[in-house]
Amino acid sequence: MQLTPDSFTPVTRDNAEQEILRPSLTYWQDAWQRLKRNKLAMLGLYIIVFLLLAAVFGPLFSNTSYSDQNLLQANRPPSSEHWFGTDNLGRDLFIRVLYGARISLAIGIVASLLNFTVGVAYGGIAGFVGGRTDRFMMNVVDVLYGVPVLLYVILLMVVLKPGLTNIFIALGIAYWLQMARIVRGQILVIKEQEYVLAARTIGAGKWRILLRHLIPNSMGAIIVTMTLAIPDAIFTEAFLSFIGLGVAAPMASWGVLASEGINSLRSYPFQLLFPALAISITMLAFNFLGDGLRDALDPRMRR
Amino acid sequence: MLSYTLKRILNAVVVLWFVITITFFLMHAIPGGPFTGEKNLPPAVMKNIEERYKLNDPLWKQYTDYMVNLGHLDLGPSFKYQGRSVNNIIAEGFPVSFQLGMNSIVLAVVLGIPAGVISALKRNKWQDRTIMFLTTLGVAVPSFVLAAALIHVFAIKLSLLPAAMWSGWKFQILPSVALAGMPTSYIARLTRSSMLDVLGQDYIKTAKAKGVAQYVIMYRHALKNGLIPVVTYIGPMAAGILTGSFVIETLFAIPGLGRHFVTSIYNRDYTVILGVTIFYSFLVVALNMLVDLIYPLLDPRIKLGGKQEG
Amino acid sequence: MSNRLIVLAIIMVMLGTMLAGCGGSASQEQVMRLYMGAEPETLDPDKATGVPDANYLQAMFEGLTEMDGEGLIVPAAAEKWEVSPDGLKYTFHLRANKWSNGDPVTARDFEYAWKRLLNPATASTYAYMLFSLKGAEAYNSGKGSADAVGVKALDDNTLEVTFEKPTAYFLALCTHQSTYPVNQKVVEANGDKWAGEVSTLVGNGPFKVTEWVHNGKLVMVKNDQYRDKDKVKLARIEWILIEESGTALSMFENNQLEYVWEPPMAEVERLKKENKLQLSKLFGSYYYEFNTKKAPFDNPKVRRALALAVDREAIAKNVLHDVHKPADAWVPYGFTNPITKQDFREEGGALFQTNVEEAKKLLAEAGYPDGQGMPPITLLYNTNENHKAIAEAVQEMWKKNIGVNVELVNQEWKVYLASRKSGDFQLARAGWNGDYADPMSFGDYLLTNGGNNWGRYGNPVYDKLIETAQNTNDQAVRMQAMHDADKVAIEDMAVLPIYFYTEWYCLSPKVKGLIYPATGVLNLKYVLIQN
């Protein structure tokens, strides 16, 4: 190959080529971009949005209410008139499931928010600061684990009036403990890793390390725990209703409908099937979304 | 190391003391007592009962009396089951719950961890999708529904297994499976998620680049680290499962300890409430201590006892 | 890794299929397996309180009297008795019998047991059952001595009982477990522990305990020391001690049980179709209690209006699947009038009918036309599927029929009891079962100062009628007074009766000769297993 001076002509500055093709994105924008490309995750998101809309607006399009009874039409299997059949008082189960969504979705969302804020922050701080603080904070978790939930739930019921707020308070006391433990365990591992050391040596602040490195790197476990906390909370609500903390009858959540259905399982299985199906679909949707979020938020998947 | 262990034990005692004290005053704060019944008792009869069970002593005296007895490892007599001591109730119920719980934990670990690993390795392939779908169902379907379905199919329709009770290994299968459903799914999902985290890390990539065999990577490097959240979960979960599940024990009519956690509170059987709570908390604290001891084995970089750095 | 998993899965499936044929044994042996509720609190007759305990004890012990299939009181441990003309002294003559350990049963064992029941140190809940005996209440309150109590063994076979005032229902009371004898020697030798150990659990009834697995099962076999052992056909009884009736029903349908007490209501329609359900009278009432000291229920017109607007027939038919009977009075079915041999309730007839028009009129008269101006009302019930369904149905009926809106509040059992007892309610679900089969066990409930009258209903006319019944030994006068009192209570609508309890249970067709008295305590003495 012959080299001539012509071979070394300077490149003309081309502005178009120089321009950065990929706009600089923040961590969250980037995550959203990746989430949007994940079909299953988006499906999950659409289902959740659909359920929320159905819960809020669905009952408006119906002329029957969750409490309308027809004793002569009790325990009827699904039909064109009653899509999900009727319950022991002849109430339309479809309408009841629709109304139940309002309570159960609210419970699910509050429970996951509680986990995400209180649980992650608590576990994050304990694991990150370590030492005596960690021990103290974990002792508090152990104490809360030990004291029977049922006892303070009964006390709450006596002190406050029944209703949703009460359930949120009850969940608030105990429904972030698991998350706190898991996050703390993760942080203990991650904080000893090389990139954290690297970040520290270049002078990153404590909070920056916690929020930008440790928490995002624990996201996998956080999201698994969070999505699993949702059905747990939905069924806990049914249990709290049993104690008398829940919303007043005849309004009923999915959890309550399901636990009522279990009593008549052998005779009228559809009474369990539909509320259980509603819960399972919601769970699947939250899990698809959760898995997608997990990938989207994983810093190592960033391109 | 010795002083560290001592410190931890002292610490555990303090945690237990808090649990006992809070529980003691909470249970006396809620309405109703062990002898509150539908039929009202004449004052003389009520007075005799209260005197016999020392329920008319001031609360602080009941508390100190209880603590003194606890010092002698005496959990007192049950109010509801007359003539039985709480020690005896725990001694009879715990072995049954322990047996059932161990079955389920082993099942959950043996099925859950491999399922999670497979899922992570075959990410987004059909194996992963199937396992994730099943585990989603596993957490969305509560244990009482699973139990009812198992009884319906295997006991009533197929007559393969007994529907309930506890007298031999045949009786253990359905409740063990029903109890394992949720933890298996949880463990599988946690394992998958943390395996994915670990597999993306630099040292795994390095090991792969160096040509280390895949199963060595999996076992020596990835799995060990990936198990940390699983171990964190198993600690308190094991305490819960080994002391018995109320739902499973009631549905399968198993004479375990689990029922007492709930029924003692409904019955306001004060000594049983405290007894089972202490027993459970002791296990939680002990197992969490164990978990903290296992962390450094899984990842030597983890430091717990030492001073905070940076 | 995945191969190993598959192998494991195969092993699991194989294990599953190997377990064929583990159902129950369907033998012709004289064995009966029953579900009657959970673990007994105690098997000491002087301390037992629960329904399951009463049933276990009935198999192990024998009282002075028992109830027959027709609901009449017949001799049991006592062969015969004399009553003094003023009704203040009963003399019982005992049959010769032996304890299950071979000791003779004597009148002294009865005297000992009753004084033990009343002893303040025993702290027995049911001590009040014998409060009509002379000196009994004083002894139990620590104000009198045991010697002053009106029960005395004149000799080995004669027991004399003296009363403060005539107690015409005393023979019915003698069927109750708190009046069973205990073996003085065994109890004194072992203290309170005697009832906790199989070896010292000695009874005078047709069966004796041989095995007790807590929360598992209670096994009894025929007691061959029993006086009437030739009539006892069953060789063995197994009570399973579990909490869930649904689980028990699964076992019944899997041939693991011959009897299930109160299977889940939701399964009743199907069980009826499959001919698995049986019903028998029970002396109990289910009602809504008004707090008569709080507006608007201090006004009898409002109480009556609410009662007339509830379609109890519809509830009994559609919510209770015709298991229970709609209630149209205060005293339930299940007591046979000893004079007419007719059921007390059937004699009295229906005392009120559903009448929406009348209800509207009464409500308007009370100042709440179409429910307008009615203060907010809450209906309290303890958490339970059936209570909830009934409350929801009643709520809807009031809303539709008379425009009255009520809010439903449910509470955990003991919280609910505390709310009721402190009067912290407006309208509360309640139920009452007679401990002994006599209208008096309902009659004294509604007395102005009745210990269980949490709604604080009071009417001097009613009190007077009950007092008449309490102070006479003439059954005819007594029955008339009780009927009149029943009418007054419904006229005032002291409570809102919803339904009369019926016992519902699953019984294998193999079981013959079961006696099920209205007190809800099974008599297994004459049971025979036969295909």
mmCIF file of N, CA, C and O in Angstrom, chain A residues 22-34 37 208 212-213 216-217 294-303, chain B residues 123 200 205:
data_model
loop_
_atom_site.group_PDB
_atom_site.id
_atom_site.type_symbol
_atom_site.label_atom_id
_atom_site.label_comp_id
_atom_site.label_asym_id
_atom_site.label_seq_id
_atom_site.Cartn_x
_atom_site.Cartn_y
_atom_site.Cartn_z
ATOM 1 N N ARG A 22 -27.177 10.356 21.008
ATOM 2 C CA ARG A 22 -28.091 9.950 22.061
ATOM 3 C C ARG A 22 -28.196 11.099 23.054
ATOM 4 O O ARG A 22 -27.197 11.516 23.624
ATOM 5 N N PRO A 23 -29.399 11.626 23.248
ATOM 6 C CA PRO A 23 -29.498 12.748 24.178
ATOM 7 C C PRO A 23 -29.103 12.275 25.580
ATOM 8 O O PRO A 23 -29.312 11.106 25.933
ATOM 9 N N SER A 24 -28.517 13.146 26.320
ATOM 10 C CA SER A 24 -28.103 12.760 27.664
ATOM 11 C C SER A 24 -29.354 12.625 28.525
ATOM 12 O O SER A 24 -30.165 13.527 28.604
ATOM 13 N N LEU A 25 -29.475 11.473 29.092
ATOM 14 C CA LEU A 25 -30.692 11.198 29.860
ATOM 15 C C LEU A 25 -30.353 11.053 31.334
ATOM 16 O O LEU A 25 -29.275 10.562 31.681
ATOM 17 N N THR A 26 -31.280 11.445 32.175
ATOM 18 C CA THR A 26 -31.082 11.163 33.589
ATOM 19 C C THR A 26 -31.346 9.678 33.799
ATOM 20 O O THR A 26 -31.890 8.998 32.920
ATOM 21 N N TYR A 27 -30.978 9.219 34.998
ATOM 22 C CA TYR A 27 -31.189 7.823 35.351
ATOM 23 C C TYR A 27 -32.647 7.423 35.170
ATOM 24 O O TYR A 27 -32.977 6.399 34.583
ATOM 25 N N TRP A 28 -33.562 8.279 35.635
ATOM 26 C CA TRP A 28 -34.977 7.933 35.600
ATOM 27 C C TRP A 28 -35.548 7.972 34.190
ATOM 28 O O TRP A 28 -36.346 7.122 33.820
ATOM 29 N N GLN A 29 -35.103 8.994 33.392
ATOM 30 C CA GLN A 29 -35.571 9.062 32.008
ATOM 31 C C GLN A 29 -35.137 7.808 31.264
ATOM 32 O O GLN A 29 -35.904 7.200 30.516
ATOM 33 N N ASP A 30 -33.909 7.421 31.522
ATOM 34 C CA ASP A 30 -33.352 6.258 30.857
ATOM 35 C C ASP A 30 -34.155 5.010 31.232
ATOM 36 O O ASP A 30 -34.500 4.190 30.388
ATOM 37 N N ALA A 31 -34.460 4.929 32.513
ATOM 38 C CA ALA A 31 -35.219 3.781 32.997
ATOM 39 C C ALA A 31 -36.575 3.719 32.301
ATOM 40 O O ALA A 31 -37.011 2.667 31.850
ATOM 41 N N TRP A 32 -37.220 4.866 32.173
ATOM 42 C CA TRP A 32 -38.537 4.926 31.540
ATOM 43 C C TRP A 32 -38.444 4.464 30.089
ATOM 44 O O TRP A 32 -39.292 3.719 29.607
ATOM 45 N N GLN A 33 -37.365 4.934 29.408
ATOM 46 C CA GLN A 33 -37.166 4.509 28.023
ATOM 47 C C GLN A 33 -37.100 2.993 27.925
ATOM 48 O O GLN A 33 -37.715 2.380 27.069
ATOM 49 N N ARG A 34 -36.340 2.405 28.838
ATOM 50 C CA ARG A 34 -36.171 0.957 28.774
ATOM 51 C C ARG A 34 -37.453 0.223 29.163
ATOM 52 O O ARG A 34 -37.785 -0.804 28.603
ATOM 53 N N ARG A 37 -39.846 -0.166 26.338
ATOM 54 C CA ARG A 37 -39.531 -1.190 25.332
ATOM 55 C C ARG A 37 -39.909 -2.590 25.797
ATOM 56 O O ARG A 37 -39.954 -3.516 25.001
ATOM 57 N N ARG A 208 -25.214 10.559 48.548
ATOM 58 C CA ARG A 208 -25.124 10.278 47.122
ATOM 59 C C ARG A 208 -24.841 8.787 46.914
ATOM 60 O O ARG A 208 -25.462 8.141 46.078
ATOM 61 N N ARG A 212 -27.595 6.855 45.006
ATOM 62 C CA ARG A 212 -27.237 6.631 43.614
ATOM 63 C C ARG A 212 -26.590 5.275 43.357
ATOM 64 O O ARG A 212 -26.570 4.794 42.241
ATOM 65 N N HIS A 213 -26.021 4.688 44.402
ATOM 66 C CA HIS A 213 -25.330 3.423 44.170
ATOM 67 C C HIS A 213 -25.966 2.255 44.911
ATOM 68 O O HIS A 213 -26.272 1.234 44.318
ATOM 69 N N PRO A 216 -30.140 1.759 44.136
ATOM 70 C CA PRO A 216 -30.402 1.230 42.785
ATOM 71 C C PRO A 216 -29.845 -0.178 42.601
ATOM 72 O O PRO A 216 -30.449 -0.996 41.915
ATOM 73 N N ASN A 217 -28.731 -0.491 43.230
ATOM 74 C CA ASN A 217 -28.178 -1.831 43.071
ATOM 75 C C ASN A 217 -28.908 -2.889 43.887
ATOM 76 O O ASN A 217 -28.679 -4.074 43.708
ATOM 77 N N ARG A 294 -37.536 -3.664 37.432
ATOM 78 C CA ARG A 294 -36.288 -4.168 37.960
ATOM 79 C C ARG A 294 -35.188 -4.053 36.907
ATOM 80 O O ARG A 294 -34.104 -3.560 37.170
ATOM 81 N N ASP A 295 -35.520 -4.498 35.683
ATOM 82 C CA ASP A 295 -34.550 -4.401 34.597
ATOM 83 C C ASP A 295 -34.262 -2.949 34.263
ATOM 84 O O ASP A 295 -33.123 -2.564 34.026
ATOM 85 N N ALA A 296 -35.341 -2.156 34.228
ATOM 86 C CA ALA A 296 -35.182 -0.773 33.804
ATOM 87 C C ALA A 296 -34.333 0.016 34.792
ATOM 88 O O ALA A 296 -33.563 0.894 34.408
ATOM 89 N N LEU A 297 -34.457 -0.321 36.049
ATOM 90 C CA LEU A 297 -33.759 0.471 37.066
ATOM 91 C C LEU A 297 -32.360 -0.065 37.350
ATOM 92 O O LEU A 297 -31.597 0.555 38.063
ATOM 93 N N ASP A 298 -32.043 -1.225 36.786
ATOM 94 C CA ASP A 298 -30.745 -1.835 37.044
ATOM 95 C C ASP A 298 -29.657 -1.001 36.370
ATOM 96 O O ASP A 298 -29.620 -0.884 35.152
ATOM 97 N N PRO A 299 -28.779 -0.389 37.152
ATOM 98 C CA PRO A 299 -27.784 0.515 36.572
ATOM 99 C C PRO A 299 -26.864 -0.190 35.575
ATOM 100 O O PRO A 299 -26.350 0.429 34.664
ATOM 101 N N ARG A 300 -26.676 -1.505 35.758
ATOM 102 C CA ARG A 300 -25.749 -2.204 34.869
ATOM 103 C C ARG A 300 -26.344 -2.435 33.486
ATOM 104 O O ARG A 300 -25.646 -2.754 32.550
ATOM 105 N N MET A 301 -27.671 -2.314 33.404
ATOM 106 C CA MET A 301 -28.318 -2.528 32.114
ATOM 107 C C MET A 301 -28.297 -1.240 31.297
ATOM 108 O O MET A 301 -28.778 -1.197 30.186
ATOM 109 N N ARG A 302 -27.763 -0.181 31.889
ATOM 110 C CA ARG A 302 -27.779 1.111 31.223
ATOM 111 C C ARG A 302 -26.810 1.101 30.055
ATOM 112 O O ARG A 302 -25.701 0.599 30.180
ATOM 113 N N ARG A 303 -27.273 1.615 28.934
ATOM 114 C CA ARG A 303 -26.371 1.633 27.794
ATOM 115 C C ARG A 303 -26.031 3.054 27.409
ATOM 116 O O ARG A 303 -26.837 3.943 27.631
ATOM 117 N N ARG B 123 -32.984 -16.663 31.337
ATOM 118 C CA ARG B 123 -33.778 -15.451 31.413
ATOM 119 C C ARG B 123 -34.567 -15.191 30.132
ATOM 120 O O ARG B 123 -34.026 -15.277 29.028
ATOM 121 N N GLY B 200 -24.479 -10.098 36.480
ATOM 122 C CA GLY B 200 -24.092 -8.915 35.721
ATOM 123 C C GLY B 200 -22.827 -8.262 36.246
ATOM 124 O O GLY B 200 -22.358 -7.276 35.686
ATOM 125 N N LYS B 205 -18.094 -11.631 35.071
ATOM 126 C CA LYS B 205 -17.665 -11.444 33.680
ATOM 127 C C LYS B 205 -16.198 -11.814 33.542
ATOM 128 O O LYS B 205 -15.794 -12.497 32.592
#
